[in-house]
PDB file of N, CA, C and O in Angstrom:
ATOM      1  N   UNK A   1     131.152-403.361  45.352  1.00  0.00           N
ATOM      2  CA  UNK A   1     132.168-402.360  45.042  1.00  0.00           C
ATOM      3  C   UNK A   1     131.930-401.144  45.919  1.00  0.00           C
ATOM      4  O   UNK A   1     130.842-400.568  45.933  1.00  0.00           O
ATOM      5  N   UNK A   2     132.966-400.768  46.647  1.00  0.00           N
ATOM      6  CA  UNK A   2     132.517-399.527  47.585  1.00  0.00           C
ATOM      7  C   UNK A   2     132.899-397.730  46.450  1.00  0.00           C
ATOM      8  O   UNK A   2     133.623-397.590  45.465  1.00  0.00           O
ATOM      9  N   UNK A   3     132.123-396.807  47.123  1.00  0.00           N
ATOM     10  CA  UNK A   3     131.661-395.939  46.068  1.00  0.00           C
ATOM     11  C   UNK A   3     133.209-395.394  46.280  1.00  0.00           C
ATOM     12  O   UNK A   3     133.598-395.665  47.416  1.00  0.00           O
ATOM     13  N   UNK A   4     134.046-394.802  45.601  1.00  0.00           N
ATOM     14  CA  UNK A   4     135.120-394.553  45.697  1.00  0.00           C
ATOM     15  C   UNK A   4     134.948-392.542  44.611  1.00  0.00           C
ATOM     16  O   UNK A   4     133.849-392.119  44.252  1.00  0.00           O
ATOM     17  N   UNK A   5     135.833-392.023  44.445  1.00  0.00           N
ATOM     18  CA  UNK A   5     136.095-391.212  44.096  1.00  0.00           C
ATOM     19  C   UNK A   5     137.262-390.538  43.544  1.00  0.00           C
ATOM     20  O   UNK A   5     137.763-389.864  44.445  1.00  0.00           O
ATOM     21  N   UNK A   6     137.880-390.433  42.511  1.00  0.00           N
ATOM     22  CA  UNK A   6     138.923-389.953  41.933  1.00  0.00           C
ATOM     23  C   UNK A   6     138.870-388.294  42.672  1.00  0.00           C
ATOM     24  O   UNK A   6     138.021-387.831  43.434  1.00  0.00           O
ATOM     25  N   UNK A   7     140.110-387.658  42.116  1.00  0.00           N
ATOM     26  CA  UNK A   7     140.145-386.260  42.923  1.00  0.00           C
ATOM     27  C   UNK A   7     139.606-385.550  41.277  1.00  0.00           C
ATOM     28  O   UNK A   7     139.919-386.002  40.175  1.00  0.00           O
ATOM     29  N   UNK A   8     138.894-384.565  41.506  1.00  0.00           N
ATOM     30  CA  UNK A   8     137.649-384.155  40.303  1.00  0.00           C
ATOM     31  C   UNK A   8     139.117-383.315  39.050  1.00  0.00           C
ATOM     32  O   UNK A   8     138.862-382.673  38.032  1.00  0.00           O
ATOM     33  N   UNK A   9     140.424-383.601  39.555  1.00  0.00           N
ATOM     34  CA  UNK A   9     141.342-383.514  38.020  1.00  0.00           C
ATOM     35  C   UNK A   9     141.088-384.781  37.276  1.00  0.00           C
ATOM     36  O   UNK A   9     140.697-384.920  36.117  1.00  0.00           O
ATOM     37  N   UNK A  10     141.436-385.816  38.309  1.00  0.00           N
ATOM     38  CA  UNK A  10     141.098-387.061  37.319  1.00  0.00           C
ATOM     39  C   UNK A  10     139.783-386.908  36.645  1.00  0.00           C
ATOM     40  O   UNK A  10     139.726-387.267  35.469  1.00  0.00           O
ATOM     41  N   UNK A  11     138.718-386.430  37.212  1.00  0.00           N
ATOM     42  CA  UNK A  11     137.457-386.996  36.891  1.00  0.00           C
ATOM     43  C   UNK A  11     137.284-386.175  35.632  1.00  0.00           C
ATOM     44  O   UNK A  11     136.561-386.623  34.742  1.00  0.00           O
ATOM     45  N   UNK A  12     137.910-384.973  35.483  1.00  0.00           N
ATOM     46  CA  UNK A  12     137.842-384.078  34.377  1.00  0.00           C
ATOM     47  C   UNK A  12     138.749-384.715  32.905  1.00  0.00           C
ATOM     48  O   UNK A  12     138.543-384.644  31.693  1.00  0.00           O
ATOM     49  N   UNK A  13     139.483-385.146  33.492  1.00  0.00           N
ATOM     50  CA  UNK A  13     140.491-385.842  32.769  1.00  0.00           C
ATOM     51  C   UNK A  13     139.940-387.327  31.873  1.00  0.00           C
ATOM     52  O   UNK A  13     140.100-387.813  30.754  1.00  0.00           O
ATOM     53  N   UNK A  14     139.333-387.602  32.932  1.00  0.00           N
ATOM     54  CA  UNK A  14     138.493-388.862  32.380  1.00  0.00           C
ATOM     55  C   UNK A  14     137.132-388.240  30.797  1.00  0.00           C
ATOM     56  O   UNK A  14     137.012-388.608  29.628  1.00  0.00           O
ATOM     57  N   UNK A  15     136.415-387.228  31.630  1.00  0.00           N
ATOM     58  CA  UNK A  15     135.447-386.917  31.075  1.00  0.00           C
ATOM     59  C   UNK A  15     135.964-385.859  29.576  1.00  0.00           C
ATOM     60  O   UNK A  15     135.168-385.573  28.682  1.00  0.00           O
ATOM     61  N   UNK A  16     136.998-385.543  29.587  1.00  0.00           N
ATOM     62  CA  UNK A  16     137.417-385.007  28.612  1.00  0.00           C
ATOM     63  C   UNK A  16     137.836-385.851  27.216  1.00  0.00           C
ATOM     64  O   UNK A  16     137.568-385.579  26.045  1.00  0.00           O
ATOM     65  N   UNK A  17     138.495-386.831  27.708  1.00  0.00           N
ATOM     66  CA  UNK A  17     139.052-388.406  27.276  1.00  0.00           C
ATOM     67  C   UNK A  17     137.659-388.408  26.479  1.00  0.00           C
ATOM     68  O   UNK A  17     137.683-387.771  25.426  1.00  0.00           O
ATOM     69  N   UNK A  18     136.409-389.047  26.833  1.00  0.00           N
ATOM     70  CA  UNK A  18     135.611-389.302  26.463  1.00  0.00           C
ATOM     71  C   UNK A  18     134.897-388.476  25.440  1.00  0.00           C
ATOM     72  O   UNK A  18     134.426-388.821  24.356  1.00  0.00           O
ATOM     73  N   UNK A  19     134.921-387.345  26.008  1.00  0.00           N
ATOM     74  CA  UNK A  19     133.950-386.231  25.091  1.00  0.00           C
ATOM     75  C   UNK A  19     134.746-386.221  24.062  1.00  0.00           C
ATOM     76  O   UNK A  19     134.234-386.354  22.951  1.00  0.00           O
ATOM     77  N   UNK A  20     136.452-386.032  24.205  1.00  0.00           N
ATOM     78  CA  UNK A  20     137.316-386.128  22.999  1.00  0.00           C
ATOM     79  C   UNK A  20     136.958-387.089  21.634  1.00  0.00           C
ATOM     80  O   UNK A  20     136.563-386.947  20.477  1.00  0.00           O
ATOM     81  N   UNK A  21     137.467-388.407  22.793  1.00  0.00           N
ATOM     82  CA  UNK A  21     137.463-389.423  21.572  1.00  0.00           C
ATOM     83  C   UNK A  21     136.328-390.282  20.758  1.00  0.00           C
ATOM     84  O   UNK A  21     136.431-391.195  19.938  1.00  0.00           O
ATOM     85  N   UNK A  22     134.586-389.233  21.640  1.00  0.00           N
ATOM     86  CA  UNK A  22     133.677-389.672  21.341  1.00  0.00           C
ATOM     87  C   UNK A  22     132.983-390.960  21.984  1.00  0.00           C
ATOM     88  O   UNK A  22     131.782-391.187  21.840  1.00  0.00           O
ATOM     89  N   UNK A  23     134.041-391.960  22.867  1.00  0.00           N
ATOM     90  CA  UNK A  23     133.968-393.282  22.899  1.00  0.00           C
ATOM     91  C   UNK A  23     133.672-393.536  24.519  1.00  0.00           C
ATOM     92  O   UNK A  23     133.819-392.472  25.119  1.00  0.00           O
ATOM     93  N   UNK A  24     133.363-394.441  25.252  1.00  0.00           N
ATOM     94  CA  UNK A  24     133.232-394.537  26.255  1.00  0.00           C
ATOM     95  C   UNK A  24     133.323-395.753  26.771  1.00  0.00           C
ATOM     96  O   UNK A  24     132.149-396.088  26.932  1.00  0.00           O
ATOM     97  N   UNK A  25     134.264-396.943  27.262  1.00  0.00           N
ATOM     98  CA  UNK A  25     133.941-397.964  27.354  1.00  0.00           C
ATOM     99  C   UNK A  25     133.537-398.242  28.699  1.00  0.00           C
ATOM    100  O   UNK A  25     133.310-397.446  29.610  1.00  0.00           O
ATOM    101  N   UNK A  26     133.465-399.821  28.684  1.00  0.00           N
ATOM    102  CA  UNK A  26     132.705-400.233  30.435  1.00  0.00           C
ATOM    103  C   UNK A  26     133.021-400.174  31.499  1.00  0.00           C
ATOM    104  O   UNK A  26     132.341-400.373  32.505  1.00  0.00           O
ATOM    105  N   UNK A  27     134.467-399.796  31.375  1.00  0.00           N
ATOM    106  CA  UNK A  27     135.228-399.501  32.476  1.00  0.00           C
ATOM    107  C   UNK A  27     134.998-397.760  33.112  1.00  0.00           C
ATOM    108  O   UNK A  27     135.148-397.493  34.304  1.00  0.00           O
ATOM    109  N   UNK A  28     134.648-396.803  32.140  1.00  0.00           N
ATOM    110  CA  UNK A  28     134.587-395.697  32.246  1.00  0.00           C
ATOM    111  C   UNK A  28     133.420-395.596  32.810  1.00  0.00           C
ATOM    112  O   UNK A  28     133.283-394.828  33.762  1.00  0.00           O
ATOM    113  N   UNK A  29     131.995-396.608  32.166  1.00  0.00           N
ATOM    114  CA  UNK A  29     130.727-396.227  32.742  1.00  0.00           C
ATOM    115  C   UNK A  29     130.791-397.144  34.352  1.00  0.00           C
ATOM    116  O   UNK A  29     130.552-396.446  35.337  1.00  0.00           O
ATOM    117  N   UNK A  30     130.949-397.909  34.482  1.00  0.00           N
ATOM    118  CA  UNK A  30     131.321-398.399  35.944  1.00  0.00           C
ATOM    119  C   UNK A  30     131.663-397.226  36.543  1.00  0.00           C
ATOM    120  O   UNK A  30     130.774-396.774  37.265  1.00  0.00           O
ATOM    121  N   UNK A  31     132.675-396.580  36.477  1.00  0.00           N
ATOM    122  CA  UNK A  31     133.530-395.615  37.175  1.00  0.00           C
ATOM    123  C   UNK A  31     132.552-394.819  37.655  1.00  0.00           C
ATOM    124  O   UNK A  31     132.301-394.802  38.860  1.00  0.00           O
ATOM    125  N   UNK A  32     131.807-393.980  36.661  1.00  0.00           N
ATOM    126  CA  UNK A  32     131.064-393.174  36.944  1.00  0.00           C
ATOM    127  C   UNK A  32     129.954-393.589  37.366  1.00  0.00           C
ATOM    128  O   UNK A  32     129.455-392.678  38.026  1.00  0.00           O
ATOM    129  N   UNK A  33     129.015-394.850  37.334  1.00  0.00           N
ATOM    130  CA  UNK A  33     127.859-395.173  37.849  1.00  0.00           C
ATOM    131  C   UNK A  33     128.512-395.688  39.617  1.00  0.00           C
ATOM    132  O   UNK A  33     127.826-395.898  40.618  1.00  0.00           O
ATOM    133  N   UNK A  34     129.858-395.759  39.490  1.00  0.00           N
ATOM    134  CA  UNK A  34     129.958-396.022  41.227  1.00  0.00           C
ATOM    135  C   UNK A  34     129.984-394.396  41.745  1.00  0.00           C
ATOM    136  O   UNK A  34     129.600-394.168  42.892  1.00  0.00           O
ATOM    137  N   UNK A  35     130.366-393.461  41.028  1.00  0.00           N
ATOM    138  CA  UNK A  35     130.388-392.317  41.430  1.00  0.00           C
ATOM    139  C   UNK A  35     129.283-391.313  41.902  1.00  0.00           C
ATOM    140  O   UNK A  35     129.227-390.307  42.609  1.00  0.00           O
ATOM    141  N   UNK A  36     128.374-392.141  41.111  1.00  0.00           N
ATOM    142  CA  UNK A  36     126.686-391.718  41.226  1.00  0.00           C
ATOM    143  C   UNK A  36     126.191-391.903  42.291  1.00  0.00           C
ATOM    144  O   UNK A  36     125.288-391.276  42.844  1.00  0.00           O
ATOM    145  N   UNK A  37     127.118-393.316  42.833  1.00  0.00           N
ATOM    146  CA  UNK A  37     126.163-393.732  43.958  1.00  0.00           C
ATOM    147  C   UNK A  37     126.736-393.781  45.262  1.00  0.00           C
ATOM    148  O   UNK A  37     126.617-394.574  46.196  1.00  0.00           O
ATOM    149  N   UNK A  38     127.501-392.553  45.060  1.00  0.00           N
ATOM    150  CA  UNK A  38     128.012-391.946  46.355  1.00  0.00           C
ATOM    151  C   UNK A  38     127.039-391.041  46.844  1.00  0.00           C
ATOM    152  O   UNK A  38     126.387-390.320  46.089  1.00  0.00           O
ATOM    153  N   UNK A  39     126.876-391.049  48.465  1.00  0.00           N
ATOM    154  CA  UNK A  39     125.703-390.552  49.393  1.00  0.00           C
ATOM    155  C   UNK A  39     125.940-389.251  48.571  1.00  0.00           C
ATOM    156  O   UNK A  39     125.088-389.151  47.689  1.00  0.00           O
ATOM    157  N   UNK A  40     126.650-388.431  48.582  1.00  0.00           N
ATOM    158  CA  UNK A  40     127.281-386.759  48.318  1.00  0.00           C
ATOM    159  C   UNK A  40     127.997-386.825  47.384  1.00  0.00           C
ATOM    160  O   UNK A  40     128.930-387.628  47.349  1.00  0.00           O
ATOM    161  N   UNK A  41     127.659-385.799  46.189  1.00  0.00           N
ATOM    162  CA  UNK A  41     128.111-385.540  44.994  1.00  0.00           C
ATOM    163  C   UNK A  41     128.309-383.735  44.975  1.00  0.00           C
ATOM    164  O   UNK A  41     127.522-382.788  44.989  1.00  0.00           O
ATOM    165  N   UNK A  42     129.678-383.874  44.940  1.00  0.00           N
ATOM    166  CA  UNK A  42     130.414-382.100  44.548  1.00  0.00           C
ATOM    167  C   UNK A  42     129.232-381.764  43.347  1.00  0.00           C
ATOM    168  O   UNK A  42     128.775-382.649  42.625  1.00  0.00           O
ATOM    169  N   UNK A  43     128.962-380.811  43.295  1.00  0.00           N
ATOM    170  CA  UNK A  43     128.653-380.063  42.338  1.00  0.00           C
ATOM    171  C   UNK A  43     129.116-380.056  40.938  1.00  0.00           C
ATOM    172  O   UNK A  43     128.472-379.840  39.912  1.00  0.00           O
ATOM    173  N   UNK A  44     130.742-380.420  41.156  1.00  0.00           N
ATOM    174  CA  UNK A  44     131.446-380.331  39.733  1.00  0.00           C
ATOM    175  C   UNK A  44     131.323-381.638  38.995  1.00  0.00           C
ATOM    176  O   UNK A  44     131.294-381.840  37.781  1.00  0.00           O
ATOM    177  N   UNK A  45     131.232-382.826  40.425  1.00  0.00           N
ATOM    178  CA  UNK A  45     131.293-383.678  39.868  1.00  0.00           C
ATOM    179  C   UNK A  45     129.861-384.575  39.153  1.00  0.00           C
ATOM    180  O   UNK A  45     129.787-385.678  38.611  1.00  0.00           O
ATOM    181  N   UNK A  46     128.944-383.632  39.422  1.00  0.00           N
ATOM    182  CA  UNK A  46     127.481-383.842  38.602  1.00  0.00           C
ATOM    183  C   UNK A  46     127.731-382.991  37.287  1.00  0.00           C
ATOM    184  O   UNK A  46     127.025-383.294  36.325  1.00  0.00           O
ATOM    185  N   UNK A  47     128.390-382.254  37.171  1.00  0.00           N
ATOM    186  CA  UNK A  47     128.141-381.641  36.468  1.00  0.00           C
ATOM    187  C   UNK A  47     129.111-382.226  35.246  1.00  0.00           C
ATOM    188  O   UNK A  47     128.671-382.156  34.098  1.00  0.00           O
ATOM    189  N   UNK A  48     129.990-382.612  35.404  1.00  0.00           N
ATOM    190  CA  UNK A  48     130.826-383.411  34.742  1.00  0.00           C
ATOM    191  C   UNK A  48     130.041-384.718  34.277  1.00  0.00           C
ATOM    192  O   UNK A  48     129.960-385.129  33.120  1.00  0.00           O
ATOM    193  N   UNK A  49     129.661-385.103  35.053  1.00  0.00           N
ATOM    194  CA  UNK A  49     128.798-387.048  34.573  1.00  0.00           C
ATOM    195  C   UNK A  49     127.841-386.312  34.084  1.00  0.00           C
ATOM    196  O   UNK A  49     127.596-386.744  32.958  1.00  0.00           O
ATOM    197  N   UNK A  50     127.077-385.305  34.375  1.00  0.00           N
ATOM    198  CA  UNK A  50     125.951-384.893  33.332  1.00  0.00           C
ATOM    199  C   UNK A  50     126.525-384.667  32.114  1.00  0.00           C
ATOM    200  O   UNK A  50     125.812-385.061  31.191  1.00  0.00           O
ATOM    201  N   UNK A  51     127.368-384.263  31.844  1.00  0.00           N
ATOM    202  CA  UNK A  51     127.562-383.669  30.511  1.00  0.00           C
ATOM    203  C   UNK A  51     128.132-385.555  29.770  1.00  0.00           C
ATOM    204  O   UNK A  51     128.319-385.757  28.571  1.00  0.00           O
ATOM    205  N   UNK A  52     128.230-386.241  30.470  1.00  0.00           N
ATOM    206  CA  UNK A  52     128.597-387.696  29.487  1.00  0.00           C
ATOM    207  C   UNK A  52     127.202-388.329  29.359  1.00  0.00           C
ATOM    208  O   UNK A  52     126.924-388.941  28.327  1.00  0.00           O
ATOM    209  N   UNK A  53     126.346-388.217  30.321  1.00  0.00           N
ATOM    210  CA  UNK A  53     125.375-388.779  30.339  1.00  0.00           C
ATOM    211  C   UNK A  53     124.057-388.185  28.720  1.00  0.00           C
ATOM    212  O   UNK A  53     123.399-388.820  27.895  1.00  0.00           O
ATOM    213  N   UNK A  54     124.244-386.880  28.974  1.00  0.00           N
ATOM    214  CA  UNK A  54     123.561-386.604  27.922  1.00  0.00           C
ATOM    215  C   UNK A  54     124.329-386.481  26.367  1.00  0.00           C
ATOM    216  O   UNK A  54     123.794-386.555  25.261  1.00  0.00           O
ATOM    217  N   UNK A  55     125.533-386.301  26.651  1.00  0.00           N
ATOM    218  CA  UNK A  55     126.149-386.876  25.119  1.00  0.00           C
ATOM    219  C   UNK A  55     125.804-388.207  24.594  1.00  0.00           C
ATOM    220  O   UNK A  55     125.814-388.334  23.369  1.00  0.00           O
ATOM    221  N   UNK A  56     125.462-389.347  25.424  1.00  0.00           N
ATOM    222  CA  UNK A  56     125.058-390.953  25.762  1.00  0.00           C
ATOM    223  C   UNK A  56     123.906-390.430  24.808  1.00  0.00           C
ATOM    224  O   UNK A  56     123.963-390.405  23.578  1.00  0.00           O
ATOM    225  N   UNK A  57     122.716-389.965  25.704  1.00  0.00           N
ATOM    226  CA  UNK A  57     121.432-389.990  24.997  1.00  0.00           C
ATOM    227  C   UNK A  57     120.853-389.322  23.780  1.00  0.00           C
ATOM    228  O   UNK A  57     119.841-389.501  23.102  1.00  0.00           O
ATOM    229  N   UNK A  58     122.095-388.296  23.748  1.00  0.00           N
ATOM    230  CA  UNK A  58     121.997-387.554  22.265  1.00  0.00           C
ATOM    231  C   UNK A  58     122.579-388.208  21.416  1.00  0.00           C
ATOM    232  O   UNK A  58     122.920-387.636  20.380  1.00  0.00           O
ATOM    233  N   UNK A  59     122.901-389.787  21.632  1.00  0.00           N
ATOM    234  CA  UNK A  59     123.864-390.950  20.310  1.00  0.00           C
ATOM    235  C   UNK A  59     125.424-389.995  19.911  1.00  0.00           C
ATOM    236  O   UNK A  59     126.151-390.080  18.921  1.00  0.00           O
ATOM    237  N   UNK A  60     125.505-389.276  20.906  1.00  0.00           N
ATOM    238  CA  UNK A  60     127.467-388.872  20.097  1.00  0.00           C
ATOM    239  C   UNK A  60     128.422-389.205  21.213  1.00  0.00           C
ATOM    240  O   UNK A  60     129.459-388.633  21.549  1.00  0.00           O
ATOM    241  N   UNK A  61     128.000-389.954  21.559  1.00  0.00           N
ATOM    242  CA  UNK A  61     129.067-391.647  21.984  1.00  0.00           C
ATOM    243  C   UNK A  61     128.733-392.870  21.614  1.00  0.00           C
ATOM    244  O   UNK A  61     127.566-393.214  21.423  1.00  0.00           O
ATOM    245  N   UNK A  62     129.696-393.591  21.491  1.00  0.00           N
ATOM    246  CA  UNK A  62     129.624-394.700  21.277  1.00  0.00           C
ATOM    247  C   UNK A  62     130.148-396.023  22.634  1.00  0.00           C
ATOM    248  O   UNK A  62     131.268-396.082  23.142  1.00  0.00           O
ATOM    249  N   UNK A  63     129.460-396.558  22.818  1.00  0.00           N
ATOM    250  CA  UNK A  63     130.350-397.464  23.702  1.00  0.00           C
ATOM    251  C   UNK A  63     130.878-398.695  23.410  1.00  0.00           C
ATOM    252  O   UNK A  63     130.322-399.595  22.780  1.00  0.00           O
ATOM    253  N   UNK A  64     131.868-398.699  23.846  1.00  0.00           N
ATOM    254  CA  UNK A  64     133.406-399.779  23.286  1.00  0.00           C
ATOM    255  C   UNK A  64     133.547-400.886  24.334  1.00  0.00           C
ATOM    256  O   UNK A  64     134.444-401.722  24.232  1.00  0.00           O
TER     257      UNK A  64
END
């Protein structure tokens, strides 16, 4: 899968979705683990996957 990138409205859009509805499914974590593994990461856009990543490890998501 090549590392691809939404424009960081989507990515906010996405990450809001999530934080909203609590839920996160496999399609969402794909998204973002290809996003990770882009050479160069915006600032916003770490900062955005950080904030899902540690909702993950604090158990207030669930994945679907």
């Amino acid at each position: 899968m090549q590392a691809q990138s939404l424009p960081l409205t989507n990515l906010e859009q996405l990450v809001t979705k999530i934080l909203t509805t609590r839920r996160i499914s496999r399609m969402d974590q794909e998204w973002l683990m290809t996003l990770l593994n882009k050479q160069v990461i915006e600032p916003q856009e770490h900062d955005l996957v950080n904030r899902v990543f540690q909702n993950l490890q604090q158990g207030r998501l669930r994945v679907v």
